[in-house]
Amino acid sequence: MIKWAVIVWILPLLSFFFVLIFNKKLPRGGDYFSLGTIFIGLFLSVKLFTEALLNGAQYSENWSFTWIPLGKYSIQFDLHFDIVTAVMFLVVTIVSSLVHLYSVGYMKGDPKYGRFFAYLSIFSFSMLGLVLSGSLIGLYIFWELVGLSSYLLIGFWHERHPPAEASKKAFITNRVGDVGMLLGILITFAILGDLNIHSIGEKVAAGKVSQSTLTLIGLLLFCGAVGKSAQFPLHVWLPDAMEGPTPVSALIHAATMVAAGVYLVARIFPLLTPEAGLIIAFVGGFTAFFAATIAIAQYDIKKVLAYSTVSQLGYMIMALGVGSYTAGLFHLTTHAFFKACLFLCSGSVIHAMHHSLHHIHSHADPQDMRNMGGMKKKMPITFWTMFIATIAISGVPFTSGFLSKDAILGGTLAYAMEHGGISWILVFFGFVTAGMTAFYMFRILFKTFYGEFRSGPKAEEVLHESPKTMTIPLILLAVLSFYLWFTLPNVNPFSTHGWYESYTITPEKAYEKTIIIHNQSNINLSNTFENQHQLKAKDEKQHSETFNSTHSNQQHSVHHSAHILAMISSLIVAGLGILISWLTFYKQTISSDKVKSSLGAFYQGMYNKWWIDEIYEGTVIQFTMLMTKISAWFDTYIIDGIVNGTAAITRVFSDGTGIFDNRIIDGLVNGLANTIGWFGKSIRKIQTGNIQRYLLSSSVVLGVVLLIIVVRTIFY
Amino acid sequence: MGVLTIITFFPLVGALVLLFIPKEQKNFIRWLTAATTFIPFLLATWLIFQYDGTKIGVNDPNSFQFVERYNWINAFNIQYYVGVDGISFPMLWLTTLLSFLCIFASWNIEKSVKGYMMLFLLLETGMVGTFIALDFFLFYVFWEIMLLPMYFLIGIWGGPRRIYAAIKFFLYTLAGSVLMLLVMIVLYQNVIDPKTGKHTFDMVLMMNQANHSEWLVKSGTFWGYGIRYVLWFALFIGFAIKVPIFPFHTWLPDAHVEAPTAISVILAGILLKMGTYGLLRINYAIFPDTSNYFCQFLAILGVINILYGAFCAMAQKDLKKLVAYSSISHMGYVLLGMSSLTVAGINGGVLQMFSHGVITAMLFLLVGVVYDRAHHREIQGFGGIGAVVPIYMGMTAIAFFASLGLPGMSGFIAEVLVFLGSYQTWPVYTMIAVFGIIITAAYLLWTIQRIFFGPLNEKYKDLPEINGRELFTLIPLAAITILVGVYPHPVLNIISGSLNHLIEVVKNPLISVATYGF
Amino acid sequence: MVSEISFTTNDFLAVSGELTLAFSIVFLILWDIFSKTKNRLTFAVVTGLLIFLSAAVSILNSDVGHYFSNTFKVDGVSDFIKLFSAVVGILAIWLSLPRFQYHGEYYILLASVIFGIFIVASSADFIVLILGLETVSIPSYVLAGYFRTDRKSGEAALKYVLYGAVSVGIMLFGFSLIYGLTGETTFTAIKQSLTNLSKENHLLMLVSMILMMAGFGYKIASVPFHFWCPDVYEGAPTPMTAFFSVAPKAAGFIALSRFLIDAVPENDWITYNWQELFWWISVATMTLGNLAALPQTNLKRLLAYSSIAQAGYIFTVFTVNTQESYTALSFYLIAYLFMNLGAFAVVDWIERQTGKVTLEQYKGYGKKNPFVAVLFSIFLFSLAGLPPLAGFIGKFLIFKALLDGNQLVLAVISVINTVISLVYYVKIIREMFLTEEPHQEIEEEKTELSLKWFLIVCTLPTIVFGIAFNPAINFLETAVQSFFNTTSQF
């Protein structure tokens, strides 16, 4: 089966090379190669997915081969395929293929049309490789490669400055996170000499790593996720990345690549210690809250969505941090669809706006919501699909977002109940963010599709719905935003309990296994361990039912009560958010200007993204530039100065020697010769005095030498 | 006459043949030179398939390959002794490859083509000879032979400040190598061939500390310092200048900026590697104990090189100078890897030597391409030319991304191995060094942005696209980078045996540092 | 202790070379006076052949040993120096041909200098040594001032004379002190009696030896007796400069070597002081030579300082005073002979073409006359000591000898000096190849056939001795061995 996965993975690579090299020579830039490969991939992924489900929750396959032979040992290249991989494959191929399809319409007429598809292909390859990797080094490789494809795609319209700038920013910011990840890998390798995630887990379980080191490793690896999943404080690149074409934003910067960080945390989940988990949860929670505050105050439709993405990713990270593994992954999956849908809808809107504004020769920003409004009539499909996605992200029942968000909030609440103390802050983050999310998402909806069109009637006339290649993906994605797809065979819209929850089993914490091995006392957990072994043989249905029983009873009850509480609270919060939004932007009973002014500096902070970019500009970037200047100055003036100075000193010495040898002696002599006029012309010519001087010098030196010798001999 | 000898001296013979060709026949001279460099390349490639990766070489005289050994100067027991092992073979192959490609990069040279080509061929002989020599005297002779053609090639065919650059290069390198000369003589006088009882220049025998004299092992001092430290250091300075290691690096940017394209390629691609090659072959193998003692020092220098080079590169306005400083930075990885004395580190270091040789060659070739067209190299002076020359931009992007260590390219494997290895020995230094990859990414991407992105500079709207000849020089290098990046077995299988053995040699020296004082 | 004077046939056989040369000179004088032909090419060739013949006779006819009551010594090194000076003489004659085709006495004077060197090479007695040195000097003075009409040439000659007179005077004074101490004139006898010298007289002996250094230093042009050198080299006709830079220096070195080995007793205290003195002299000589050469733009002055520096390198061997070091010295002389003569030949050629010897004349010369320029570069690189040229091997051997004798610091200083010297050698090369007027068509220069062959003759050994120096080393090692081992006939 993994062989098929490899085929799915490799196909886009072939398409990348082929399209990249031949796109100028092929009709339609060879987009059908990219489309073809990704749709084949989608088909195979579905097949893989179903097969994986049929194989049961414990299904996994590995394939490894020697990649870097070092003589004494070698570094393996590991591929790992399990249910989570299968789900990710499905998510990636679905979103990717729909975005491919959408791009056919969206990118039509672009001079670099073919190249765009090549880049999409390399992205698909990298992303699939990332989820397929079974070792940290493999993850890191594809981690960087998705970074590359992201760089290429953000900077796709590099003829303009902002995309070029944004692409660079994205790559470098990601590299900062990657450094942390790399360090984590280095420490792991130094301690365990192994990079396969599975065997790392086993070695950790065998107690080869101290808990504090494990925390460090976990947090360093998490740095990678901070970069890639745009968590605070490395979130700054993601909003800028919206300079890329909108399909790219949908695919990479909303649905898949940015989720790679979440995926990474999920993969290393067994390695995370409670301390690491807490910090991760806080980073995630804070990011969720922080980004939401910014999203509220933005006018660029894609910027709002971008900050919303940051916020949602924060949610997922928080979920994993608090140990709600399934919830985190679940939200990753559901978010992928509705966020892709939202972006593509915004793309559709922007596309339309662009044409309209172009028509009236306006240079207004087609992405600014202040130029939109009332587009519902002209673009019904876009509106309705966007509406569905919006309620999904806001957490309205019957949508997938409701379930997954609820799972996260429930998990967080349970965590807070269990741990108490500062972990309640996480709950605060979670619920407030949920409300704000509903608020700003509906703000988009109202500002874009309701009210008056604000760019003039001339432009409104030419507004039109996007072509089929664009709307079909929208519809499909909207459909996928309903709950049912994720809870089958369960049809209860208020329960996450379905195939997803049953098959994505929370892996055990490796360090806990250590306790088992060392103490042999925790019967409860060891039972779990055994149970799971037995479960392998069992039928999947039975398994799904019995799964929960493997959790400790206490945890289970906490989860259950938290779940219900969270669900109710989140519904209230989301409802409040929507209501306020409705009052503000539709009914306009609440004046947004008044609110703005009353918020004062707080609003300015939200509007200016809390000046994070400016802070970086003033600190990190200034510092780096200062370092470069100092280095360059040091190099030119100090080091090279010393080198040239040595040469200069030698020159001075040599001149001095020359002067001593020629000029002083000759000069003295010439002067002398001139004064002794009566010596006659001929004598002056041959400079008798000259030779006298020479001889004198020699004799003086000789005399000095003799003196030294004599003195030395006498005094020794 | 063995194949190594043919590879070494074929270019020299070619140079002599060129002597008799009228200088007006420029194209014939070019093609003849290309053919002359192609034969060694073919032979070297053929040797890859003859190479036995299980033979380790290093300090075992019986497992060097393609060995040729003749007495040369009986009076001093100097031999013509050549052979390859895992440390030298990849560099040998790379030398022949780059030499061949560089002829095509030199196609535009119009000023006394004959002289240029003759000097170039002489240079190739020197380079190949340095890598295969196993007799110290022979090594030294080849080492110095490289200097002269290099001096002329920079000095005659270089840019505006070529004379300054050439003499700086010359003096710097000579200053380093004369120290090596002294060490060589001291070693000769203190190493005895156990079979004949004579003094010897045989490097392989020098690597066996049992052959060292009492003076060299214990009693020798120089101004109060243990003689092994002094000798090690003298050699180190000689090689450090070549690498170049901070603070001996300032000849490099000048030399690179002024040298013609092909010469920059050779300089960065091959000559820099001679420094690290020398450290491995001579410092490490002959003074394993001292190297062990000093490896922390090497690691620190490696870190300085990485970061300092990167920062300096970022500050540059001249594209070629930027690439030159990036070489300094990248050679830091080699040092860091070498200093770690771990399997991954040292393999990574040597792989980095190979990989950087390929990548930096591409970079310089690319700089040459744009310089030929725009006649300047000011990064700020371009802007948006990506729209006009997409293929050129593509090739540049490949080279730049390879240089910043993108996975799938050889640089990545090398860097990751270096880090994996060095962390085991020097966690703190490695943690600092890792930040180099951010700065590297920053200055390379910034450069791409300034040159290719943004609105097109109208001055260059008719900039000609890269031509077939130029692509011919670049594509093989790009292919190697990617091939090695995806499947590094061919290189690693060759080098790992020797290097792993070298680690053992350095880690378990026959004599230990404690026996003499510092 | 004056032994009874009794000469045997062997004694005369030992000096057969010198006798041949003496008779040749007489014959040449007579021929020059009585011959009426104005083309003296034949004359020059015959002179050369006769010099060579004398050297051959000298080498073939002599057995190693002491002759004429220990005043005359034949060994490998004396043979070597005779052969060496003959080669220098012949090459000097060749070099002089274009300038002095019609001057018979010129060649006779040259032969006389060589005759002097023959005597110096074998002298084992102080009187003989002075005799030899003066025989070298007096014709040299004449040769230096050979351009009677040229002011500089005359000036050079006079300086040479005066400086020579004073140096030899000091030397004689030094010797008189030794004579006072020992009452002997032959080296071996001096050594014998100095070995038994009472301790109070050690200082006096050292002082007298240092005074004697004046004479040697003058011939070698080592600090502080080098002042005459640049002026004389500049003023003398270039072929003569070339000759002076090699032949009398070789004589000085060999005389000093013989004095050191045969006459200086093995006494720790003296050896210590002596070696320290040499240490300083060599360091001063090479450093001053190199530094002073750096700013020179007059090629003859530049090469003069360069030759001072080269003498400094050679001088270092006296600090170790081993067989190996004398092998190095001899080899260095060989290398130096060819590379230095080659370099001067080019300078002479350009002087004849342009009338000037300044650096400016060399601008763009690489284009003008690539053949000469390339060979000139080879000589210069060899002088700088780059492999694979003879100059490098010379330096290599010297450094090796130094390190063998534990003179590590001196070796390092020499090495640093080598690097400095590169600057001014390369300066010339830079002028020839690197600096060029753009867009200026340079007419190619036609090389004289004689020069072409002369340069080739100098280049071949410069390269061959850099690559295959085994035979030379073997030869010199045996020579030096006999130099050391020949015991006096007491």
PDB file of C-alpha atoms in Angstrom, chain A residues 17 24 66-73 75 115 119 137 140-142 144-145 148 151-152 155 158-161 164-165 167-168 171-172 175-180 182-183 185-190 193 195 216 220 623-625 627-632 634-636 639-640 643-644, chain B residues 164 168 172 246-247 249-251 253-254 308 311-312 314-316 325 343-344 347 386-387 390 393 401 404-408 412-413 416-417 419-421 423-424 430-431 434-435 437-439 441-442 445-446 448-449 452-456 485-489 492-493 496 500 504:
ATOM      1  CA  PHE A  17      10.052  18.820 -13.977  1.00  0.00           C
ATOM      2  CA  LYS A  24       6.642  27.140 -23.149  1.00  0.00           C
ATOM      3  CA  THR A  66      19.707   3.828   3.220  1.00  0.00           C
ATOM      4  CA  TRP A  67      19.949   7.389   2.159  1.00  0.00           C
ATOM      5  CA  ILE A  68      23.224   8.654   3.540  1.00  0.00           C
ATOM      6  CA  PRO A  69      25.710   5.824   3.932  1.00  0.00           C
ATOM      7  CA  LEU A  70      28.479   6.815   6.286  1.00  0.00           C
ATOM      8  CA  GLY A  71      30.386   3.584   6.412  1.00  0.00           C
ATOM      9  CA  LYS A  72      29.994   2.889  10.097  1.00  0.00           C
ATOM     10  CA  TYR A  73      26.319   3.585  10.118  1.00  0.00           C
ATOM     11  CA  ILE A  75      21.112   7.631   7.891  1.00  0.00           C
ATOM     12  CA  ARG A 115       5.106  27.734 -14.459  1.00  0.00           C
ATOM     13  CA  TYR A 119       5.090  25.193  -8.805  1.00  0.00           C
ATOM     14  CA  ILE A 137      15.290  14.302   8.927  1.00  0.00           C
ATOM     15  CA  TYR A 140      12.914  18.472   7.872  1.00  0.00           C
ATOM     16  CA  ILE A 141      13.734  17.938   4.220  1.00  0.00           C
ATOM     17  CA  PHE A 142      10.185  18.320   3.034  1.00  0.00           C
ATOM     18  CA  GLU A 144      12.242  23.025   3.719  1.00  0.00           C
ATOM     19  CA  LEU A 145      10.904  21.991   0.347  1.00  0.00           C
ATOM     20  CA  LEU A 148      10.692  26.535  -1.200  1.00  0.00           C
ATOM     21  CA  TYR A 151       8.604  30.950  -1.614  1.00  0.00           C
ATOM     22  CA  LEU A 152       8.169  30.356  -5.322  1.00  0.00           C
ATOM     23  CA  GLY A 155       6.771  35.492  -5.140  1.00  0.00           C
ATOM     24  CA  HIS A 158       7.732  39.013  -8.472  1.00  0.00           C
ATOM     25  CA  GLU A 159       7.602  41.837 -10.960  1.00  0.00           C
ATOM     26  CA  ARG A 160       5.989  43.783  -8.174  1.00  0.00           C
ATOM     27  CA  HIS A 161       7.862  44.616  -5.031  1.00  0.00           C
ATOM     28  CA  ALA A 164       9.059  39.634  -3.840  1.00  0.00           C
ATOM     29  CA  GLU A 165       9.476  41.063  -0.386  1.00  0.00           C
ATOM     30  CA  SER A 167       8.348  35.636  -0.417  1.00  0.00           C
ATOM     31  CA  LYS A 168      11.713  36.436   1.055  1.00  0.00           C
ATOM     32  CA  PHE A 171      11.356  31.908   3.663  1.00  0.00           C
ATOM     33  CA  ILE A 172      13.587  33.616   6.151  1.00  0.00           C
ATOM     34  CA  ARG A 175      14.181  29.402   8.488  1.00  0.00           C
ATOM     35  CA  VAL A 176      14.269  30.938  11.927  1.00  0.00           C
ATOM     36  CA  GLY A 177      11.830  28.335  13.088  1.00  0.00           C
ATOM     37  CA  ASP A 178      13.687  25.675  11.176  1.00  0.00           C
ATOM     38  CA  VAL A 179      16.844  26.449  13.059  1.00  0.00           C
ATOM     39  CA  GLY A 180      15.087  25.506  16.238  1.00  0.00           C
ATOM     40  CA  LEU A 182      17.198  21.521  13.320  1.00  0.00           C
ATOM     41  CA  LEU A 183      18.666  21.955  16.765  1.00  0.00           C
ATOM     42  CA  ILE A 185      17.019  17.093  15.492  1.00  0.00           C
ATOM     43  CA  LEU A 186      20.677  17.562  16.316  1.00  0.00           C
ATOM     44  CA  ILE A 187      20.106  16.955  20.006  1.00  0.00           C
ATOM     45  CA  THR A 188      17.997  13.915  19.284  1.00  0.00           C
ATOM     46  CA  PHE A 189      20.643  12.522  17.012  1.00  0.00           C
ATOM     47  CA  ALA A 190      23.406  13.291  19.437  1.00  0.00           C
ATOM     48  CA  GLY A 193      21.837   8.364  17.206  1.00  0.00           C
ATOM     49  CA  LEU A 195      16.087   9.984  13.635  1.00  0.00           C
ATOM     50  CA  LEU A 216      13.950  20.741  25.333  1.00  0.00           C
ATOM     51  CA  LEU A 220      12.949  22.934  19.786  1.00  0.00           C
ATOM     52  CA  PHE A 623      20.616  44.242  14.578  1.00  0.00           C
ATOM     53  CA  THR A 624      21.413  41.983  11.656  1.00  0.00           C
ATOM     54  CA  MET A 625      22.125  44.890   9.380  1.00  0.00           C
ATOM     55  CA  MET A 627      26.175  43.125  12.351  1.00  0.00           C
ATOM     56  CA  THR A 628      26.716  43.001   8.625  1.00  0.00           C
ATOM     57  CA  LYS A 629      27.955  46.546   8.636  1.00  0.00           C
ATOM     58  CA  ILE A 630      30.275  45.901  11.531  1.00  0.00           C
ATOM     59  CA  SER A 631      31.596  42.752   9.904  1.00  0.00           C
ATOM     60  CA  ALA A 632      32.163  44.454   6.612  1.00  0.00           C
ATOM     61  CA  PHE A 634      35.955  45.135  10.367  1.00  0.00           C
ATOM     62  CA  ASP A 635      36.946  43.207   7.302  1.00  0.00           C
ATOM     63  CA  THR A 636      37.830  46.189   5.201  1.00  0.00           C
ATOM     64  CA  ILE A 639      41.780  42.796   8.878  1.00  0.00           C
ATOM     65  CA  ASP A 640      42.564  44.013   5.441  1.00  0.00           C
ATOM     66  CA  VAL A 643      47.333  43.131   5.803  1.00  0.00           C
ATOM     67  CA  ASN A 644      47.844  46.286   3.834  1.00  0.00           C
TER      68      ASN A 644
ATOM     69  CA  TYR B 164      46.784  44.337  -6.534  1.00  0.00           C
ATOM     70  CA  LYS B 168      47.989  39.860  -2.684  1.00  0.00           C
ATOM     71  CA  TYR B 172      49.565  35.516   0.991  1.00  0.00           C
ATOM     72  CA  PHE B 246      39.426  33.974   9.382  1.00  0.00           C
ATOM     73  CA  PRO B 247      41.513  36.152   9.736  1.00  0.00           C
ATOM     74  CA  HIS B 249      40.818  35.441   4.291  1.00  0.00           C
ATOM     75  CA  THR B 250      41.106  38.908   2.890  1.00  0.00           C
ATOM     76  CA  TRP B 251      42.965  37.871  -0.211  1.00  0.00           C
ATOM     77  CA  PRO B 253      37.406  38.602  -2.047  1.00  0.00           C
ATOM     78  CA  ASP B 254      39.971  40.648  -3.897  1.00  0.00           C
ATOM     79  CA  TYR B 308      31.443  36.249   9.827  1.00  0.00           C
ATOM     80  CA  PHE B 311      27.536  38.748   7.604  1.00  0.00           C
ATOM     81  CA  CYS B 312      30.211  40.109   5.334  1.00  0.00           C
ATOM     82  CA  MET B 314      25.303  40.342   3.280  1.00  0.00           C
ATOM     83  CA  ALA B 315      27.051  43.684   3.306  1.00  0.00           C
ATOM     84  CA  GLN B 316      28.484  43.350  -0.177  1.00  0.00           C
ATOM     85  CA  TYR B 325      32.320  35.858   1.092  1.00  0.00           C
ATOM     86  CA  VAL B 343      31.513  10.050  11.487  1.00  0.00           C
ATOM     87  CA  ALA B 344      28.755  12.337  10.364  1.00  0.00           C
ATOM     88  CA  ASN B 347      31.913  12.943   6.154  1.00  0.00           C
ATOM     89  CA  GLY B 386      13.977  37.962 -14.044  1.00  0.00           C
ATOM     90  CA  ALA B 387      11.283  38.915 -16.486  1.00  0.00           C
ATOM     91  CA  PRO B 390      13.889  33.569 -16.995  1.00  0.00           C
ATOM     92  CA  MET B 393      17.057  33.341 -13.276  1.00  0.00           C
ATOM     93  CA  PHE B 401      19.113  27.490  -3.259  1.00  0.00           C
ATOM     94  CA  LEU B 404      21.646  27.997   1.081  1.00  0.00           C
ATOM     95  CA  GLY B 405      21.322  24.301   1.717  1.00  0.00           C
ATOM     96  CA  LEU B 406      17.970  23.443   0.275  1.00  0.00           C
ATOM     97  CA  PRO B 407      17.129  19.757   0.640  1.00  0.00           C
ATOM     98  CA  GLY B 408      17.492  17.833  -2.548  1.00  0.00           C
ATOM     99  CA  PHE B 412      21.935  20.262   2.331  1.00  0.00           C
ATOM    100  CA  ILE B 413      23.263  16.807   3.000  1.00  0.00           C
ATOM    101  CA  VAL B 416      23.099  18.589   7.897  1.00  0.00           C
ATOM    102  CA  LEU B 417      25.776  15.956   8.299  1.00  0.00           C
ATOM    103  CA  PHE B 419      25.670  19.752  12.095  1.00  0.00           C
ATOM    104  CA  LEU B 420      24.645  16.261  13.113  1.00  0.00           C
ATOM    105  CA  GLY B 421      28.251  15.388  13.671  1.00  0.00           C
ATOM    106  CA  TYR B 423      26.635  18.782  17.672  1.00  0.00           C
ATOM    107  CA  GLN B 424      27.829  15.567  19.217  1.00  0.00           C
ATOM    108  CA  THR B 430      26.947  24.149  16.655  1.00  0.00           C
ATOM    109  CA  MET B 431      24.022  25.961  18.188  1.00  0.00           C
ATOM    110  CA  VAL B 434      23.203  26.888  12.950  1.00  0.00           C
ATOM    111  CA  PHE B 435      22.143  30.498  12.830  1.00  0.00           C
ATOM    112  CA  ILE B 437      21.777  29.115   7.740  1.00  0.00           C
ATOM    113  CA  ILE B 438      19.355  31.941   8.431  1.00  0.00           C
ATOM    114  CA  ILE B 439      21.829  34.613   7.448  1.00  0.00           C
ATOM    115  CA  ALA B 441      19.194  32.391   3.341  1.00  0.00           C
ATOM    116  CA  ALA B 442      18.761  36.070   4.032  1.00  0.00           C
ATOM    117  CA  LEU B 445      17.294  35.606  -1.165  1.00  0.00           C
ATOM    118  CA  TRP B 446      17.828  39.302  -0.777  1.00  0.00           C
ATOM    119  CA  ILE B 448      17.807  37.249  -5.829  1.00  0.00           C
ATOM    120  CA  GLN B 449      15.191  39.794  -4.964  1.00  0.00           C
ATOM    121  CA  PHE B 452      15.626  39.546 -10.516  1.00  0.00           C
ATOM    122  CA  PHE B 453      12.522  40.754  -8.761  1.00  0.00           C
ATOM    123  CA  GLY B 454      10.627  43.955  -8.735  1.00  0.00           C
ATOM    124  CA  PRO B 455       9.926  46.246 -11.683  1.00  0.00           C
ATOM    125  CA  LEU B 456      12.249  45.789 -14.603  1.00  0.00           C
ATOM    126  CA  GLY B 485      21.594  15.826  -2.998  1.00  0.00           C
ATOM    127  CA  VAL B 486      19.117  13.074  -3.676  1.00  0.00           C
ATOM    128  CA  TYR B 487      21.414  10.123  -3.811  1.00  0.00           C
ATOM    129  CA  PRO B 488      24.730  10.834  -2.101  1.00  0.00           C
ATOM    130  CA  HIS B 489      25.933   7.241  -2.212  1.00  0.00           C
ATOM    131  CA  LEU B 492      29.886   8.969   0.361  1.00  0.00           C
ATOM    132  CA  ASN B 493      30.768   5.420  -0.565  1.00  0.00           C
ATOM    133  CA  SER B 496      33.400   7.348   4.135  1.00  0.00           C
ATOM    134  CA  ASN B 500      36.070   6.920   9.273  1.00  0.00           C
ATOM    135  CA  GLU B 504      40.148   6.584  14.388  1.00  0.00           C
TER     136      GLU B 504
END
